[in-house]
Each structure stands twice: as C-alpha cells, then as structure tokens.
Amino acid sequence: MATKKPPNPTLPTVIPQTPDGGDAVVLERRAQKIEPPQMYQVAMLNDDFTPMEFVVMVIQEFFSKDREAATQIMLKIHLDGKGVCGVYSRDVAATKVDQVLDAAKQAGHPLQCVSEPIE
C-alpha cells in the first residue's frame, strides 16, 4: 500500500502594516444633503348644506385661526369652492383632516376636507 505524502501547509500571506501600525481603512465622510419633508395643504370643500358658522368654528378650533381669518377662509371656500386652511407635514395634515371630518360627522354636516401635496 502506497501512502501519499501530505501537502506542505501554506503560510498565511503577510499584510504589510502602515507606518502607524494599523491596517485600518479610512473612508472619507461625505456631507449628505437632507431635503425638507414634503408639505401638504389642508383644504375644505364647499357644499350647499354645511352652515357657514360651523365652518368658521371648525377653522378656529382645529387650525388656530382668529375669527376674522376663519371668516375670510370660509368666504374663500364659499366663493371658490375650495379654501386652504393650513400647510403641514403629511402626518399632521392627515390628523387635521380626520379631526374636521369627525367634527362634521358628529354635527351631522357633509363638510369635506382633504389634504393635497404642495408641488
């Protein structure tokens, strides 16, 4: 029976060290450009059934407008069919829309409110 001679063990390759004694790789840090979040406008839509006073009250309560500003927004909604009540980030705008729709539903009014991205 013939036996094979075992192969010679291979030695690990030696990595030359840098003058500071380390063999670490240094990456350059690049400044990342962070864009502001997409903003959304909350708008109410006109209908022929919701009382104007209720719309003014909702604008004052949920959008923190004074009576004069709320009345101006309500008139814009009435005359143009749509009026912007505020501009917010996506989550805040969605919350405002839900609050307005819930208040209108509880009061028995068909008031509609939507959020739209600003281009």
XYZ file of N, CA and C in Angstrom:
357
model
N 0.798 -1.153 0.000
C 0.000 0.000 0.000
C 0.859 1.242 0.000
N 0.527 2.082 -0.910
C 1.336 3.297 -1.024
C 0.646 4.419 -0.269
N 1.438 5.150 0.419
C 0.885 6.304 1.121
C 1.345 7.567 0.428
N 0.426 8.530 0.423
C 0.750 9.807 -0.195
C 1.394 10.693 0.831
N 2.302 11.483 0.360
C 2.957 12.442 1.228
C 2.009 13.619 1.438
N 1.774 14.042 2.688
C 0.859 15.161 2.915
C 1.415 16.434 2.304
N 0.500 17.283 1.782
C 0.977 18.527 1.162
C 1.542 19.457 2.226
N 2.469 20.280 1.788
C 3.060 21.260 2.703
C 1.999 22.278 3.116
N 1.968 22.624 4.406
C 0.989 23.635 4.819
C 1.337 24.990 4.219
N 0.267 25.733 3.829
C 0.501 27.051 3.258
C 0.539 28.070 4.378
N 1.432 28.982 4.241
C 1.561 30.033 5.243
C 0.630 31.186 4.897
N 0.067 31.823 5.926
C -0.801 32.968 5.639
C 0.017 34.096 5.030
N -0.647 34.806 4.120
C 0.058 35.917 3.500
C 0.187 37.057 4.506
N 1.293 37.704 4.482
C 1.563 38.786 5.421
C 1.142 40.093 4.771
N 0.277 40.842 5.491
C -0.183 42.142 5.002
C 0.744 43.186 5.594
N 1.380 43.947 4.735
C 2.285 44.960 5.275
C 1.491 46.004 6.062
N 2.001 46.374 7.200
C 1.334 47.347 8.041
C 1.738 48.750 7.638
N 0.826 49.671 7.909
C 1.101 51.070 7.611
C 2.038 51.616 8.676
N 2.657 52.759 8.421
C 3.618 53.298 9.383
C 3.044 53.518 10.781
N 1.716 53.748 10.876
C 1.159 53.973 12.213
C 0.886 52.667 12.942
N 1.128 51.540 12.305
C 0.991 50.254 12.956
C -0.372 49.623 12.738
N -1.319 50.331 12.159
C -2.660 49.779 11.955
C -2.855 49.375 10.511
N -3.841 48.579 10.292
C -4.158 48.185 8.927
C -5.613 48.517 8.610
N -6.103 49.601 9.208
C -7.493 50.009 9.016
C -7.648 50.813 7.732
N -8.845 50.764 7.195
C -9.171 51.529 6.003
C -9.977 52.751 6.458
N -9.596 53.906 5.983
C -10.276 55.138 6.361
C -11.100 55.614 5.168
N -12.387 55.820 5.413
C -13.261 56.337 4.369
C -13.502 57.813 4.615
N -13.643 58.538 3.529
C -13.940 59.956 3.674
C -15.421 60.128 3.962
N -15.716 61.062 4.853
C -17.100 61.339 5.184
C -17.623 62.377 4.197
N -18.751 62.067 3.608
C -19.365 62.993 2.665
C -20.614 63.587 3.319
N -20.767 64.856 3.159
C -21.938 65.522 3.717
C -23.166 65.115 2.906
N -24.210 64.673 3.612
C -25.434 64.289 2.934
C -26.370 65.481 2.874
N -26.983 65.631 1.749
C -27.928 66.720 1.580
C -29.310 66.205 1.962
N -29.855 66.750 3.035
C -31.159 66.329 3.517
C -32.198 67.347 3.073
N -33.207 66.851 2.415
C -34.259 67.736 1.928
C -35.361 67.852 2.979
N -36.028 68.985 3.036
C -37.142 69.118 3.978
C -38.280 68.184 3.573
N -39.134 67.809 4.521
C -40.222 66.879 4.186
C -41.237 67.513 3.241
N -41.919 66.665 2.504
C -42.993 67.108 1.610
C -44.098 67.728 2.453
N -44.563 68.897 2.062
C -45.606 69.589 2.802
C -46.960 69.381 2.108
N -48.007 69.387 2.913
C -49.365 69.169 2.419
C -50.260 70.313 2.867
N -51.146 70.740 1.985
C -52.116 71.770 2.345
C -53.444 71.091 2.675
N -54.064 71.577 3.734
C -55.371 71.062 4.143
C -56.413 72.027 3.609
N -57.320 71.506 2.815
C -58.336 72.341 2.178
C -59.723 71.805 2.490
N -60.659 72.726 2.660
C -62.064 72.360 2.832
C -62.786 72.634 1.526
N -63.779 71.802 1.245
C -64.548 71.921 0.008
C -65.938 72.467 0.309
N -66.459 73.265 -0.586
C -67.770 73.886 -0.402
C -68.883 72.861 -0.628
N -69.929 72.998 0.158
C -71.162 72.260 -0.089
C -72.328 73.204 0.225
N -73.513 72.820 -0.177
C -74.673 73.702 -0.005
C -75.423 73.454 1.301
N -74.902 72.607 2.173
C -75.658 72.215 3.351
C -74.997 72.587 4.677
N -73.684 72.648 4.738
C -72.990 72.964 5.984
C -73.102 74.454 6.273
N -73.574 74.816 7.467
C -73.704 76.239 7.802
C -72.343 76.939 7.840
N -72.318 78.166 7.386
C -71.085 78.946 7.359
C -70.508 79.125 8.759
N -71.367 79.302 9.742
C -70.906 79.491 11.120
C -70.184 78.245 11.642
N -70.658 77.067 11.234
C -69.986 75.831 11.635
C -68.590 75.751 11.011
N -68.481 76.139 9.747
C -67.180 76.126 9.069
C -66.210 77.078 9.775
N -66.673 78.266 10.130
C -65.832 79.227 10.846
C -65.373 78.632 12.176
N -66.286 77.991 12.897
C -65.955 77.396 14.191
C -64.912 76.286 14.042
N -65.054 75.466 13.020
C -64.100 74.372 12.784
C -62.715 74.942 12.447
N -62.668 75.955 11.620
C -61.389 76.567 11.256
C -60.725 77.173 12.490
N -61.498 77.834 13.336
C -60.939 78.406 14.559
C -60.412 77.316 15.487
N -61.183 76.264 15.651
C -60.827 75.222 16.616
C -59.649 74.372 16.174
N -59.642 73.910 14.937
C -58.632 72.951 14.500
C -57.431 73.578 13.799
N -57.562 74.821 13.356
C -56.455 75.453 12.640
C -55.932 76.693 13.354
N -56.419 76.949 14.548
C -55.944 78.039 15.414
C -55.968 79.403 14.716
N -57.035 79.670 14.012
C -57.211 80.974 13.355
C -58.130 81.844 14.206
N -57.907 83.155 14.133
C -58.841 84.048 14.835
C -60.132 84.146 14.011
N -61.136 84.780 14.578
C -62.449 84.810 13.927
C -62.399 85.485 12.557
N -61.631 86.546 12.440
C -61.559 87.262 11.165
C -60.891 86.402 10.084
N -59.766 85.763 10.418
C -59.075 84.908 9.447
C -59.947 83.708 9.074
N -60.631 83.132 10.056
C -61.510 81.993 9.795
C -62.664 82.400 8.874
N -63.189 83.585 9.076
C -64.283 84.071 8.218
C -63.793 84.283 6.789
N -62.590 84.823 6.637
C -62.028 85.025 5.295
C -61.836 83.684 4.576
N -61.331 82.686 5.298
C -61.150 81.354 4.692
C -62.502 80.758 4.323
N -63.494 80.906 5.200
C -64.833 80.381 4.923
C -65.423 81.035 3.673
N -65.238 82.345 3.515
C -65.748 83.027 2.321
C -65.037 82.544 1.059
N -63.746 82.276 1.171
C -62.995 81.734 0.026
C -63.547 80.358 -0.354
N -63.813 79.538 0.665
C -64.406 78.217 0.411
C -65.763 78.387 -0.281
N -66.572 79.290 0.212
C -67.918 79.500 -0.309
C -67.899 80.023 -1.752
N -66.999 80.965 -2.027
C -66.986 81.595 -3.350
C -66.206 80.796 -4.387
N -65.077 80.190 -3.987
C -64.221 79.488 -4.948
C -64.431 77.978 -4.974
N -65.161 77.462 -3.998
C -65.401 76.019 -3.966
C -64.384 75.260 -3.133
N -63.278 75.918 -2.795
C -62.228 75.274 -2.009
C -61.387 76.359 -1.367
N -60.956 76.109 -0.132
C -60.107 77.060 0.563
C -59.078 76.350 1.415
N -57.844 76.854 1.396
C -56.750 76.252 2.161
C -56.793 76.779 3.589
N -56.803 75.850 4.537
C -56.857 76.212 5.959
C -55.486 76.206 6.610
N -54.531 75.473 6.052
C -53.195 75.426 6.626
C -52.287 74.513 5.827
N -50.981 74.615 6.096
C -49.972 73.798 5.430
C -49.175 73.082 6.508
N -49.072 71.736 6.383
C -48.456 70.914 7.416
C -47.680 69.755 6.783
N -46.941 69.039 7.624
C -46.315 67.803 7.160
C -47.416 66.765 6.930
N -47.091 65.664 6.300
C -48.105 64.689 5.896
C -48.913 64.159 7.077
N -48.244 63.772 8.158
C -48.948 63.191 9.298
C -49.852 64.209 9.987
N -49.365 65.416 10.161
C -50.175 66.452 10.807
C -51.372 66.803 9.930
N -51.160 66.900 8.622
C -52.263 67.206 7.701
C -53.322 66.113 7.754
N -52.906 64.861 7.787
C -53.867 63.755 7.864
C -54.663 63.812 9.163
N -54.005 64.176 10.249
C -54.694 64.300 11.533
C -55.721 65.419 11.496
N -55.346 66.556 10.908
C -56.275 67.694 10.801
C -57.507 67.303 9.976
N -57.293 66.604 8.870
C -58.410 66.169 8.025
C -59.337 65.258 8.828
N -58.766 64.299 9.562
C -59.585 63.395 10.370
C -60.378 64.147 11.432
N -59.754 65.126 12.073
C -60.444 65.904 13.101
C -61.641 66.663 12.510
N -61.431 67.287 11.364
C -62.513 68.050 10.721
C -63.636 67.119 10.293
N -63.295 65.991 9.682
C -64.322 65.062 9.223
C -65.108 64.478 10.395
N -64.428 64.176 11.499
C -65.114 63.657 12.685
C -66.057 64.697 13.276
N -65.614 65.940 13.369
C -66.457 67.007 13.909
C -67.685 67.218 13.022
N -67.490 67.193 11.701
C -68.615 67.376 10.777
C -69.600 66.218 10.885
N -69.076 65.014 11.007
C -69.944 63.843 11.120
C -70.762 63.894 12.411
N -70.106 64.262 13.514
C -70.813 64.348 14.799
C -71.899 65.423 14.769
N -71.647 66.503 14.040
C -72.635 67.582 13.950
C -73.683 67.302 12.874
N -73.489 66.256 12.094
C -74.448 65.898 11.059
C -74.332 66.732 9.795
N -73.118 67.215 9.498
C -72.903 68.035 8.301
C -72.046 67.262 7.295
N -72.274 67.493 5.995
C -71.494 66.781 4.969
C -70.186 67.486 4.577
N -69.628 68.295 5.462
C -68.418 69.049 5.161
C -67.284 68.099 4.761
N -66.591 68.434 3.687
C -65.475 67.624 3.205
C -64.168 68.378 3.363
N -63.137 67.644 3.733
C -61.814 68.209 3.947
C -60.792 67.244 3.349
N -59.794 67.791 2.650
C -58.793 66.948 2.006
C -57.400 67.529 2.254
N -56.396 66.682 2.125
C -55.022 67.164 2.160
C -54.387 66.879 0.799
N -53.639 67.848 0.293
C -53.031 67.745 -1.036
C -51.570 68.119 -0.942
N -50.697 67.374 -1.615
C -49.275 67.743 -1.588
C -49.046 69.065 -2.308
N -48.131 69.837 -1.782
C -47.761 71.099 -2.421
C -46.635 70.805 -3.395
N -46.770 71.261 -4.611
C -45.751 70.993 -5.633
C -44.688 72.053 -5.639
